Structure formats: structure tokens, C-alpha cells
PDB file of C-alpha atoms and ligand atoms in Angstrom:
ATOM      1  CA  UNK H 118     160.869 -95.430   1.021  1.00  0.00           C
ATOM      2  CA  UNK H 119     163.707 -93.225  -0.058  1.00  0.00           C
ATOM      3  CA  UNK H 120     162.359 -91.014  -3.515  1.00  0.00           C
ATOM      4  CA  UNK H 121     164.150 -91.047  -6.716  1.00  0.00           C
ATOM      5  CA  UNK H 122     163.604 -88.491  -9.182  1.00  0.00           C
ATOM      6  CA  UNK H 123     162.386 -89.122 -12.358  1.00  0.00           C
ATOM      7  CA  UNK H 124     162.384 -86.377 -15.196  1.00  0.00           C
ATOM      8  CA  UNK H 125     158.968 -85.064 -16.776  1.00  0.00           C
ATOM      9  CA  UNK H 126     159.274 -83.767 -19.887  1.00  0.00           C
ATOM     10  CA  UNK H 127     156.618 -81.270 -19.870  1.00  0.00           C
ATOM     11  CA  UNK H 128     155.931 -77.805 -17.580  1.00  0.00           C
ATOM     12  CA  UNK H 129     152.301 -78.554 -17.206  1.00  0.00           C
ATOM     13  CA  UNK H 130     151.615 -78.224 -13.545  1.00  0.00           C
ATOM     14  CA  UNK H 131     148.663 -80.843 -14.009  1.00  0.00           C
ATOM     15  CA  UNK H 132     150.466 -83.406 -15.827  1.00  0.00           C
ATOM     16  CA  UNK H 133     153.118 -83.282 -13.334  1.00  0.00           C
ATOM     17  CA  UNK H 134     150.809 -84.005 -10.221  1.00  0.00           C
ATOM     18  CA  UNK H 135     149.074 -87.004 -11.837  1.00  0.00           C
ATOM     19  CA  UNK H 136     151.891 -88.666 -12.600  1.00  0.00           C
ATOM     20  CA  UNK H 137     152.880 -87.353  -9.313  1.00  0.00           C
ATOM     21  CA  UNK H 138     149.981 -89.434  -7.609  1.00  0.00           C
ATOM     22  CA  UNK H 139     150.453 -92.872  -9.781  1.00  0.00           C
ATOM     23  CA  UNK H 140     153.839 -92.976  -9.615  1.00  0.00           C
ATOM     24  CA  UNK H 141     154.328 -91.235  -5.935  1.00  0.00           C
ATOM     25  CA  UNK H 142     153.749 -94.499  -4.130  1.00  0.00           C
ATOM     26  CA  UNK H 143     156.475 -96.279  -5.869  1.00  0.00           C
ATOM     27  CA  UNK H 144     158.834 -93.669  -4.125  1.00  0.00           C
ATOM     28  CA  UNK H 145     159.401 -91.760  -7.445  1.00  0.00           C
ATOM     29  CA  UNK H 146     159.640 -88.172  -7.572  1.00  0.00           C
ATOM     30  CA  UNK H 147     158.272 -86.317 -10.844  1.00  0.00           C
ATOM     31  CA  UNK H 148     160.187 -83.653 -11.236  1.00  0.00           C
ATOM     32  CA  UNK H 149     160.319 -80.677 -14.618  1.00  0.00           C
ATOM     33  CA  UNK H 150     162.515 -80.035 -16.492  1.00  0.00           C
ATOM     34  CA  UNK H 151     162.864 -76.281 -18.093  1.00  0.00           C
ATOM     35  CA  UNK H 152     163.864 -77.567 -21.581  1.00  0.00           C
ATOM     36  CA  UNK H 153     163.369 -75.526 -24.606  1.00  0.00           C
ATOM     37  CA  UNK H 154     160.583 -78.656 -26.141  1.00  0.00           C
ATOM     38  CA  UNK H 155     161.959 -80.576 -29.210  1.00  0.00           C
ATOM     39  CA  UNK H 156     160.010 -80.199 -32.723  1.00  0.00           C
ATOM     40  CA  UNK H 157     157.289 -82.706 -33.231  1.00  0.00           C
ATOM     41  CA  UNK H 158     158.547 -84.022 -35.910  1.00  0.00           C
ATOM     42  CA  UNK H 159     157.573 -87.666 -36.085  1.00  0.00           C
ATOM     43  CA  UNK H 160     154.560 -89.467 -38.015  1.00  0.00           C
ATOM     44  CA  UNK H 161     152.810 -91.202 -35.380  1.00  0.00           C
ATOM     45  CA  UNK H 162     152.514 -90.413 -31.239  1.00  0.00           C
ATOM     46  CA  UNK H 163     155.312 -93.356 -30.028  1.00  0.00           C
ATOM     47  CA  UNK H 164     157.870 -91.189 -32.742  1.00  0.00           C
ATOM     48  CA  UNK H 165     157.276 -87.829 -31.107  1.00  0.00           C
ATOM     49  CA  UNK H 166     157.103 -89.276 -27.405  1.00  0.00           C
ATOM     50  CA  UNK H 167     160.928 -90.697 -27.646  1.00  0.00           C
ATOM     51  CA  UNK H 168     162.460 -87.820 -29.735  1.00  0.00           C
ATOM     52  CA  UNK H 169     160.947 -86.193 -26.524  1.00  0.00           C
ATOM     53  CA  UNK H 170     162.177 -88.381 -24.118  1.00  0.00           C
ATOM     54  CA  UNK H 171     165.381 -88.668 -25.669  1.00  0.00           C
ATOM     55  CA  UNK H 172     165.866 -84.876 -25.830  1.00  0.00           C
ATOM     56  CA  UNK H 173     164.907 -84.256 -22.171  1.00  0.00           C
ATOM     57  CA  UNK H 174     166.667 -87.477 -20.665  1.00  0.00           C
ATOM     58  CA  UNK H 175     169.912 -85.569 -22.675  1.00  0.00           C
ATOM     59  CA  UNK H 176     169.212 -82.117 -21.377  1.00  0.00           C
ATOM     60  CA  UNK H 177     168.667 -83.450 -17.422  1.00  0.00           C
ATOM     61  CA  UNK H 178     171.158 -86.226 -17.310  1.00  0.00           C
ATOM     62  CA  UNK H 179     168.493 -88.642 -15.650  1.00  0.00           C
ATOM     63  CA  UNK H 180     165.458 -90.798 -15.732  1.00  0.00           C
ATOM     64  CA  UNK H 181     162.936 -89.616 -18.600  1.00  0.00           C
ATOM     65  CA  UNK H 182     159.403 -89.583 -19.018  1.00  0.00           C
ATOM     66  CA  UNK H 183     157.750 -87.688 -21.780  1.00  0.00           C
ATOM     67  CA  UNK H 184     154.058 -88.355 -23.994  1.00  0.00           C
ATOM     68  CA  UNK H 185     152.654 -87.457 -26.646  1.00  0.00           C
ATOM     69  CA  UNK H 186     148.933 -87.789 -27.353  1.00  0.00           C
ATOM     70  CA  UNK H 187     146.163 -86.266 -29.764  1.00  0.00           C
ATOM     71  CA  UNK H 188     142.493 -87.572 -31.279  1.00  0.00           C
ATOM     72  CA  UNK H 189     142.048 -90.755 -33.844  1.00  0.00           C
ATOM     73  CA  UNK H 190     139.029 -90.733 -36.450  1.00  0.00           C
ATOM     74  CA  UNK H 191     139.252 -93.745 -38.224  1.00  0.00           C
ATOM     75  CA  UNK H 192     136.908 -93.130 -40.696  1.00  0.00           C
ATOM     76  CA  UNK H 193     139.226 -89.490 -41.421  1.00  0.00           C
ATOM     77  CA  UNK H 194     141.847 -91.723 -41.860  1.00  0.00           C
ATOM     78  CA  UNK H 195     144.076 -91.049 -38.629  1.00  0.00           C
ATOM     79  CA  UNK H 196     142.725 -87.548 -38.568  1.00  0.00           C
ATOM     80  CA  UNK H 197     143.613 -85.547 -36.592  1.00  0.00           C
ATOM     81  CA  UNK H 198     146.530 -87.479 -35.098  1.00  0.00           C
ATOM     82  CA  UNK H 199     149.366 -85.737 -34.229  1.00  0.00           C
ATOM     83  CA  UNK H 200     148.014 -82.526 -35.351  1.00  0.00           C
ATOM     84  CA  UNK H 201     145.572 -82.743 -32.873  1.00  0.00           C
ATOM     85  CA  UNK H 202     146.978 -79.730 -30.982  1.00  0.00           C
ATOM     86  CA  UNK H 203     146.864 -77.103 -34.568  1.00  0.00           C
ATOM     87  CA  UNK H 204     144.309 -78.878 -36.388  1.00  0.00           C
ATOM     88  CA  UNK H 205     142.138 -75.846 -37.761  1.00  0.00           C
ATOM     89  CA  UNK H 206     146.255 -74.514 -38.662  1.00  0.00           C
ATOM     90  CA  UNK H 207     146.290 -77.545 -40.960  1.00  0.00           C
ATOM     91  CA  UNK H 208     145.123 -77.734 -44.529  1.00  0.00           C
ATOM     92  CA  UNK H 209     144.107 -82.053 -44.975  1.00  0.00           C
ATOM     93  CA  UNK H 210     143.574 -83.527 -47.260  1.00  0.00           C
ATOM     94  CA  UNK H 211     140.271 -86.124 -45.159  1.00  0.00           C
ATOM     95  CA  UNK H 212     140.458 -89.175 -47.717  1.00  0.00           C
ATOM     96  CA  UNK H 213     143.857 -89.760 -47.762  1.00  0.00           C
ATOM     97  CA  UNK H 214     144.278 -89.632 -44.157  1.00  0.00           C
ATOM     98  CA  UNK H 215     146.479 -86.604 -45.037  1.00  0.00           C
ATOM     99  CA  UNK H 216     148.098 -82.761 -43.606  1.00  0.00           C
ATOM    100  CA  UNK H 217     149.066 -81.552 -46.640  1.00  0.00           C
ATOM    101  CA  UNK H 218     150.420 -77.717 -45.207  1.00  0.00           C
ATOM    102  CA  UNK H 219     150.954 -75.831 -41.704  1.00  0.00           C
ATOM    103  CA  UNK H 220     150.779 -72.753 -41.326  1.00  0.00           C
ATOM    104  CA  UNK H 221     150.914 -71.434 -37.667  1.00  0.00           C
ATOM    105  CA  UNK H 222     148.505 -69.240 -37.147  1.00  0.00           C
ATOM    106  CA  UNK H 223     149.756 -67.864 -33.073  1.00  0.00           C
ATOM    107  CA  UNK H 224     145.907 -67.672 -31.715  1.00  0.00           C
ATOM    108  CA  UNK H 225     146.238 -67.970 -28.354  1.00  0.00           C
ATOM    109  CA  UNK H 226     145.418 -71.868 -26.521  1.00  0.00           C
ATOM    110  CA  UNK H 227     141.545 -71.419 -25.497  1.00  0.00           C
ATOM    111  CA  UNK H 228     141.180 -70.269 -29.721  1.00  0.00           C
ATOM    112  CA  UNK H 229     143.440 -72.554 -31.572  1.00  0.00           C
ATOM    113  CA  UNK H 230     140.936 -75.877 -29.283  1.00  0.00           C
ATOM    114  CA  UNK H 231     137.982 -74.346 -30.431  1.00  0.00           C
ATOM    115  CA  UNK H 232     138.716 -73.426 -33.925  1.00  0.00           C
ATOM    116  CA  UNK H 233     140.553 -77.570 -34.049  1.00  0.00           C
ATOM    117  CA  UNK H 234     136.664 -78.666 -32.393  1.00  0.00           C
ATOM    118  CA  UNK H 235     135.139 -76.799 -35.551  1.00  0.00           C
ATOM    119  CA  UNK H 236     137.621 -78.386 -37.874  1.00  0.00           C
ATOM    120  CA  UNK H 237     136.551 -81.295 -36.371  1.00  0.00           C
ATOM    121  CA  UNK H 238     133.136 -81.081 -36.531  1.00  0.00           C
ATOM    122  CA  UNK H 239     132.923 -79.637 -40.753  1.00  0.00           C
ATOM    123  CA  UNK H 240     134.920 -82.851 -41.503  1.00  0.00           C
ATOM    124  CA  UNK H 241     132.826 -84.939 -40.102  1.00  0.00           C
ATOM    125  CA  UNK H 242     129.337 -83.410 -41.782  1.00  0.00           C
ATOM    126  CA  UNK H 243     127.907 -86.101 -42.898  1.00  0.00           C
ATOM    127  CA  UNK H 244     128.468 -88.805 -41.205  1.00  0.00           C
ATOM    128  CA  UNK H 245     126.832 -90.995 -39.212  1.00  0.00           C
ATOM    129  CA  UNK H 246     126.625 -93.559 -36.332  1.00  0.00           C
ATOM    130  CA  UNK H 247     129.602 -96.104 -36.564  1.00  0.00           C
ATOM    131  CA  UNK H 248     132.102 -93.521 -38.978  1.00  0.00           C
ATOM    132  CA  UNK H 249     131.634 -91.105 -35.543  1.00  0.00           C
ATOM    133  CA  UNK H 250     133.729 -93.539 -33.572  1.00  0.00           C
ATOM    134  CA  UNK H 251     137.453 -92.475 -32.223  1.00  0.00           C
ATOM    135  CA  UNK H 252     139.830 -92.846 -29.209  1.00  0.00           C
ATOM    136  CA  UNK H 253     141.965 -90.325 -27.907  1.00  0.00           C
ATOM    137  CA  UNK H 254     145.556 -92.598 -27.570  1.00  0.00           C
ATOM    138  CA  UNK H 255     148.482 -91.469 -25.174  1.00  0.00           C
ATOM    139  CA  UNK H 256     152.101 -93.094 -25.875  1.00  0.00           C
ATOM    140  CA  UNK H 257     154.421 -92.310 -22.892  1.00  0.00           C
ATOM    141  CA  UNK H 258     158.047 -93.264 -23.667  1.00  0.00           C
ATOM    142  CA  UNK H 259     160.415 -93.647 -21.087  1.00  0.00           C
ATOM    143  CA  UNK H 260     164.636 -93.380 -21.178  1.00  0.00           C
ATOM    144  CA  UNK H 261     167.802 -93.669 -19.332  1.00  0.00           C
ATOM    145  CA  UNK H 262     169.744 -90.844 -18.570  1.00  0.00           C
ATOM    146  CA  UNK H 263     171.974 -91.397 -21.513  1.00  0.00           C
ATOM    147  CA  UNK H 264     168.881 -90.271 -23.988  1.00  0.00           C
ATOM    148  CA  UNK H 265     168.938 -94.523 -24.780  1.00  0.00           C
ATOM    149  CA  UNK H 266     164.567 -95.485 -25.199  1.00  0.00           C
ATOM    150  CA  UNK H 267     163.609 -98.219 -22.579  1.00  0.00           C
ATOM    151  CA  UNK H 268     159.989 -98.713 -23.022  1.00  0.00           C
ATOM    152  CA  UNK H 269     157.334 -97.574 -24.177  1.00  0.00           C
ATOM    153  CA  UNK H 270     153.804 -97.624 -23.664  1.00  0.00           C
ATOM    154  CA  UNK H 271     150.181 -96.600 -25.220  1.00  0.00           C
ATOM    155  CA  UNK H 272     146.428 -95.980 -23.658  1.00  0.00           C
ATOM    156  CA  UNK H 273     143.372 -95.498 -24.815  1.00  0.00           C
ATOM    157  CA  UNK H 274     140.617 -94.591 -24.245  1.00  0.00           C
ATOM    158  CA  UNK H 275     137.293 -95.257 -26.914  1.00  0.00           C
ATOM    159  CA  UNK H 276     134.065 -92.755 -27.933  1.00  0.00           C
ATOM    160  CA  UNK H 277     132.131 -90.896 -30.257  1.00  0.00           C
ATOM    161  CA  UNK H 278     132.147 -87.769 -31.630  1.00  0.00           C
ATOM    162  CA  UNK H 279     128.991 -85.641 -31.195  1.00  0.00           C
ATOM    163  CA  UNK H 280     127.237 -83.319 -33.112  1.00  0.00           C
ATOM    164  CA  UNK H 281     128.113 -80.804 -30.747  1.00  0.00           C
ATOM    165  CA  UNK H 282     130.173 -79.909 -27.935  1.00  0.00           C
ATOM    166  CA  UNK H 283     128.173 -80.918 -24.772  1.00  0.00           C
ATOM    167  CA  UNK H 284     130.386 -79.484 -21.170  1.00  0.00           C
ATOM    168  CA  UNK H 285     132.252 -77.298 -19.675  1.00  0.00           C
ATOM    169  CA  UNK H 286     134.807 -78.813 -18.222  1.00  0.00           C
ATOM    170  CA  UNK H 287     138.422 -80.338 -19.525  1.00  0.00           C
ATOM    171  CA  UNK H 288     140.740 -78.920 -23.190  1.00  0.00           C
ATOM    172  CA  UNK H 289     140.991 -79.773 -26.105  1.00  0.00           C
ATOM    173  CA  UNK H 290     137.851 -82.139 -28.096  1.00  0.00           C
ATOM    174  CA  UNK H 291     136.955 -83.214 -24.906  1.00  0.00           C
ATOM    175  CA  UNK H 292     133.405 -80.915 -25.092  1.00  0.00           C
ATOM    176  CA  UNK H 293     133.286 -83.049 -28.096  1.00  0.00           C
ATOM    177  CA  UNK H 294     134.105 -86.737 -27.297  1.00  0.00           C
ATOM    178  CA  UNK H 295     131.273 -89.005 -25.948  1.00  0.00           C
ATOM    179  CA  UNK H 296     133.134 -91.735 -23.867  1.00  0.00           C
ATOM    180  CA  UNK H 297     132.037 -95.526 -23.843  1.00  0.00           C
ATOM    181  CA  UNK H 298     133.483 -95.632 -20.316  1.00  0.00           C
ATOM    182  CA  UNK H 299     131.593 -92.366 -19.320  1.00  0.00           C
ATOM    183  CA  UNK H 300     128.404 -93.522 -19.894  1.00  0.00           C
ATOM    184  CA  UNK H 301     128.705 -91.541 -22.696  1.00  0.00           C
ATOM    185  CA  UNK H 302     128.655 -88.118 -21.093  1.00  0.00           C
ATOM    186  CA  UNK H 303     131.312 -86.092 -22.964  1.00  0.00           C
ATOM    187  CA  UNK H 304     134.907 -85.622 -20.660  1.00  0.00           C
ATOM    188  CA  UNK H 305     134.199 -81.833 -20.564  1.00  0.00           C
ATOM    189  CA  UNK H 306     130.357 -82.937 -19.169  1.00  0.00           C
ATOM    190  CA  UNK H 307     132.054 -85.384 -16.231  1.00  0.00           C
ATOM    191  CA  UNK H 308     134.660 -84.321 -12.826  1.00  0.00           C
ATOM    192  CA  UNK H 309     138.397 -84.630 -13.939  1.00  0.00           C
ATOM    193  CA  UNK H 310     138.472 -87.344 -11.363  1.00  0.00           C
ATOM    194  CA  UNK H 311     136.651 -89.679 -13.603  1.00  0.00           C
ATOM    195  CA  UNK H 312     137.540 -88.751 -16.557  1.00  0.00           C
ATOM    196  CA  UNK H 313     141.309 -89.500 -15.012  1.00  0.00           C
ATOM    197  CA  UNK H 314     140.091 -92.763 -13.742  1.00  0.00           C
ATOM    198  CA  UNK H 315     139.361 -93.659 -17.510  1.00  0.00           C
ATOM    199  CA  UNK H 316     141.798 -92.065 -19.326  1.00  0.00           C
ATOM    200  CA  UNK H 317     144.091 -92.566 -22.529  1.00  0.00           C
ATOM    201  CA  UNK H 318     146.806 -91.358 -19.766  1.00  0.00           C
ATOM    202  CA  UNK H 319     145.643 -92.988 -16.680  1.00  0.00           C
ATOM    203  CA  UNK H 320     146.262 -96.667 -18.676  1.00  0.00           C
ATOM    204  CA  UNK H 321     149.664 -95.723 -20.250  1.00  0.00           C
ATOM    205  CA  UNK H 322     150.977 -94.413 -17.335  1.00  0.00           C
ATOM    206  CA  UNK H 323     149.581 -97.478 -15.658  1.00  0.00           C
ATOM    207  CA  UNK H 324     152.042 -99.378 -17.906  1.00  0.00           C
ATOM    208  CA  UNK H 325     154.891 -97.268 -17.192  1.00  0.00           C
ATOM    209  CA  UNK H 326     153.899 -98.314 -13.264  1.00  0.00           C
ATOM    210  CA  UNK H 327     154.198-101.781 -14.379  1.00  0.00           C
ATOM    211  CA  UNK H 328     157.315-101.459 -16.048  1.00  0.00           C
ATOM    212  CA  UNK H 329     158.966 -98.985 -13.047  1.00  0.00           C
ATOM    213  CA  UNK H 330     157.997-101.822 -10.681  1.00  0.00           C
ATOM    214  CA  UNK H 331     159.308-104.984 -12.875  1.00  0.00           C
ATOM    215  CA  UNK H 332     162.835-102.730 -13.488  1.00  0.00           C
ATOM    216  CA  UNK H 333     162.938-102.115  -9.194  1.00  0.00           C
ATOM    217  CA  UNK H 334     162.191-105.951  -8.931  1.00  0.00           C
ATOM    218  CA  UNK H 335     165.304-106.296 -11.263  1.00  0.00           C
ATOM    219  CA  UNK H 336     167.319-103.579 -10.223  1.00  0.00           C
ATOM    220  CA  UNK H 337     167.041-105.085  -6.597  1.00  0.00           C
ATOM    221  CA  UNK H 338     166.968-108.908  -7.334  1.00  0.00           C
ATOM    222  CA  UNK H 339     163.815-109.369  -4.936  1.00  0.00           C
ATOM    223  CA  UNK H 340     160.814-111.012  -5.919  1.00  0.00           C
ATOM    224  CA  UNK H 341     158.738-112.385  -9.300  1.00  0.00           C
ATOM    225  CA  UNK H 342     158.899-109.326 -10.838  1.00  0.00           C
ATOM    226  CA  UNK H 343     161.679-110.109 -13.650  1.00  0.00           C
ATOM    227  CA  UNK H 344     158.623-111.864 -14.916  1.00  0.00           C
ATOM    228  CA  UNK H 345     156.867-108.296 -15.951  1.00  0.00           C
ATOM    229  CA  UNK H 346     159.919-106.652 -17.504  1.00  0.00           C
ATOM    230  CA  UNK H 347     159.243-105.470 -21.146  1.00  0.00           C
TER     231      UNK H 347
HETATM  232  P1  IMP Y 155     148.955 -83.593 -25.468  1.00  0.00           P
HETATM  233  O1  IMP Y 155     150.418 -84.047 -26.260  1.00  0.00           O
HETATM  234  O2  IMP Y 155     148.694 -84.238 -24.745  1.00  0.00           O
HETATM  235  O3  IMP Y 155     149.709 -82.108 -25.594  1.00  0.00           O
HETATM  236  O4  IMP Y 155     147.967 -83.671 -26.186  1.00  0.00           O
HETATM  237  C1  IMP Y 155     147.565 -82.695 -27.820  1.00  0.00           C
HETATM  238  C2  IMP Y 155     146.973 -82.576 -28.325  1.00  0.00           C
HETATM  239  O5  IMP Y 155     145.805 -83.767 -28.522  1.00  0.00           O
HETATM  240  C3  IMP Y 155     145.643 -81.380 -27.190  1.00  0.00           C
HETATM  241  O6  IMP Y 155     145.894 -79.806 -27.782  1.00  0.00           O
HETATM  242  C4  IMP Y 155     144.440 -81.752 -27.574  1.00  0.00           C
HETATM  243  O7  IMP Y 155     144.074 -81.159 -29.085  1.00  0.00           O
HETATM  244  C5  IMP Y 155     144.416 -83.765 -27.843  1.00  0.00           C
HETATM  245  N1  IMP Y 155     144.218 -83.738 -26.701  1.00  0.00           N
HETATM  246  C6  IMP Y 155     144.957 -84.979 -26.357  1.00  0.00           C
HETATM  247  N2  IMP Y 155     144.707 -85.275 -24.809  1.00  0.00           N
HETATM  248  C7  IMP Y 155     143.631 -84.680 -24.612  1.00  0.00           C
HETATM  249  C8  IMP Y 155     142.390 -85.446 -23.785  1.00  0.00           C
HETATM  250  O8  IMP Y 155     142.592 -86.138 -22.996  1.00  0.00           O
HETATM  251  N3  IMP Y 155     141.402 -84.651 -24.074  1.00  0.00           N
HETATM  252  C9  IMP Y 155     140.756 -83.605 -25.227  1.00  0.00           C
HETATM  253  N4  IMP Y 155     141.866 -83.269 -25.729  1.00  0.00           N
HETATM  254  C10 IMP Y 155     143.209 -83.735 -25.718  1.00  0.00           C
END
């Protein structure tokens, strides 16, 4: 099968590999784009994924995928949500699920991740049982070469937030997140393959895989694939 390039709006080689391992079997080759990252100004993951896909597609002039993800804690009104990566630098009103202000501290990623986890634990102090339910959400947007959004897909991984971190692997909130599909082990305690098999990214990516397969069927006019489109 000949390979068609798809641009992935990231410079993260780990993300590129995961996309390649799933979409490569359809004959796609993932390539990263060295474009300036657009500001994530949307109020939700889908909005950010769409604006990134459009910006990168216009820059690259090719079919493009972009994603946005984070942790959602319903008892905190959905926080950290789109502020997941920079939560500790935000002043929040958890009763309203709102970020009141954001002041970038400029600290390096590992210490910001740790501060984010601490902030989450502080806000959840006094919350027990069901109130500690949470999920990771990932939205992937696909844009045509001219920036038009063709498709979006969302994936979720459900679990609960522990009282203290467990495990050395992963990143972000992994050490606090005991997944329903990882038998209560945190995403930092299981190996990458086990996390990737049930992750929010995997679930969204599988929907993109199905959509691309249908699109190939439509483009070549073969098979039953037109029934799957959109
Ligand atoms: P990104 O959009 O994939 O960079 O994710 C934004 C932020 O959400 C990250 O900096 C993490 O804080 C959090 N996040 C997203 N996915 C995960 C995950 O799989 N594990 C832990 N944290 C995550």
C-alpha cells in the first residue's frame, strides 16, 4: 500500500509514534509540523483541537490531525479541564468551575506537573467516594488542507482521584488517576502499553481510524464504507 502523509500538530515524538502505530496500517505516514503553536483560547477541548487543526493545516497545506486533552473532575465543575496543563498557575473558583485568572510562572514542565497535582489534591480535600470520580478526555480534530474541519472524535478514560500519588511512570495527573480499566492501578503504575490500550487518546484515535477507513472507501468508491461516513 502506498503511504499518504497526514500532518500531526505536535512536536512530541511519543505522540507521533502512537498515531503512526494505529494509522500506519491504513497506509498513512504521520509527519509533524514545525509551526508556531496557536494559542488555546477555546472554552473546551473540541474548540482547541479545531483551532489547532485549522492553523496547522493552513500552515502545512495538507490533511492534518490535532488534539486537545485534559482531566475533568465533575465535582469541581469540570476543572482542571482546558487548564489541565497550567492548573497551578490559575486562580480558580472551584464552586463555579471557573478560572478567574492565569499568570504563567514559567516553571519547567515536571515541577508544573507536580504543582498541578498538588493543586488538585488541595481542591479535593474533604471530598470522598463518588465525589472523587474523574475522567480524562481527548478530542481529535481532522482538517482538510485548506483548514476546513472534516471530523472530530472524542475519547474518555474514567477513574477516580486518589489521596496521594502512586507510581513512577506517565506524566501529568497519571499518578493520581486510578483507572476503571486498569483495575484501580494508576496510569503511572501500569506500563505504557497497558495505559495506551485503554486511554482517552486510544479511544479517540480509533474513531479517527474508522473515519479515515470510511473516507478511503468513499474516495475509491469501494465496499460498504460509505455507510460509516460521519
Ligand atoms: P495535552 O493536550 O495532551 O498536552 O494535555 C494537556 C494536559 O492534560 C497535560 O499537560 C496533562 O496535565 C493533562 N493530561 C492529558 N492527558 C493526560 C494523560 O494521559 N495523563 C495525565 N495527564 C494528562
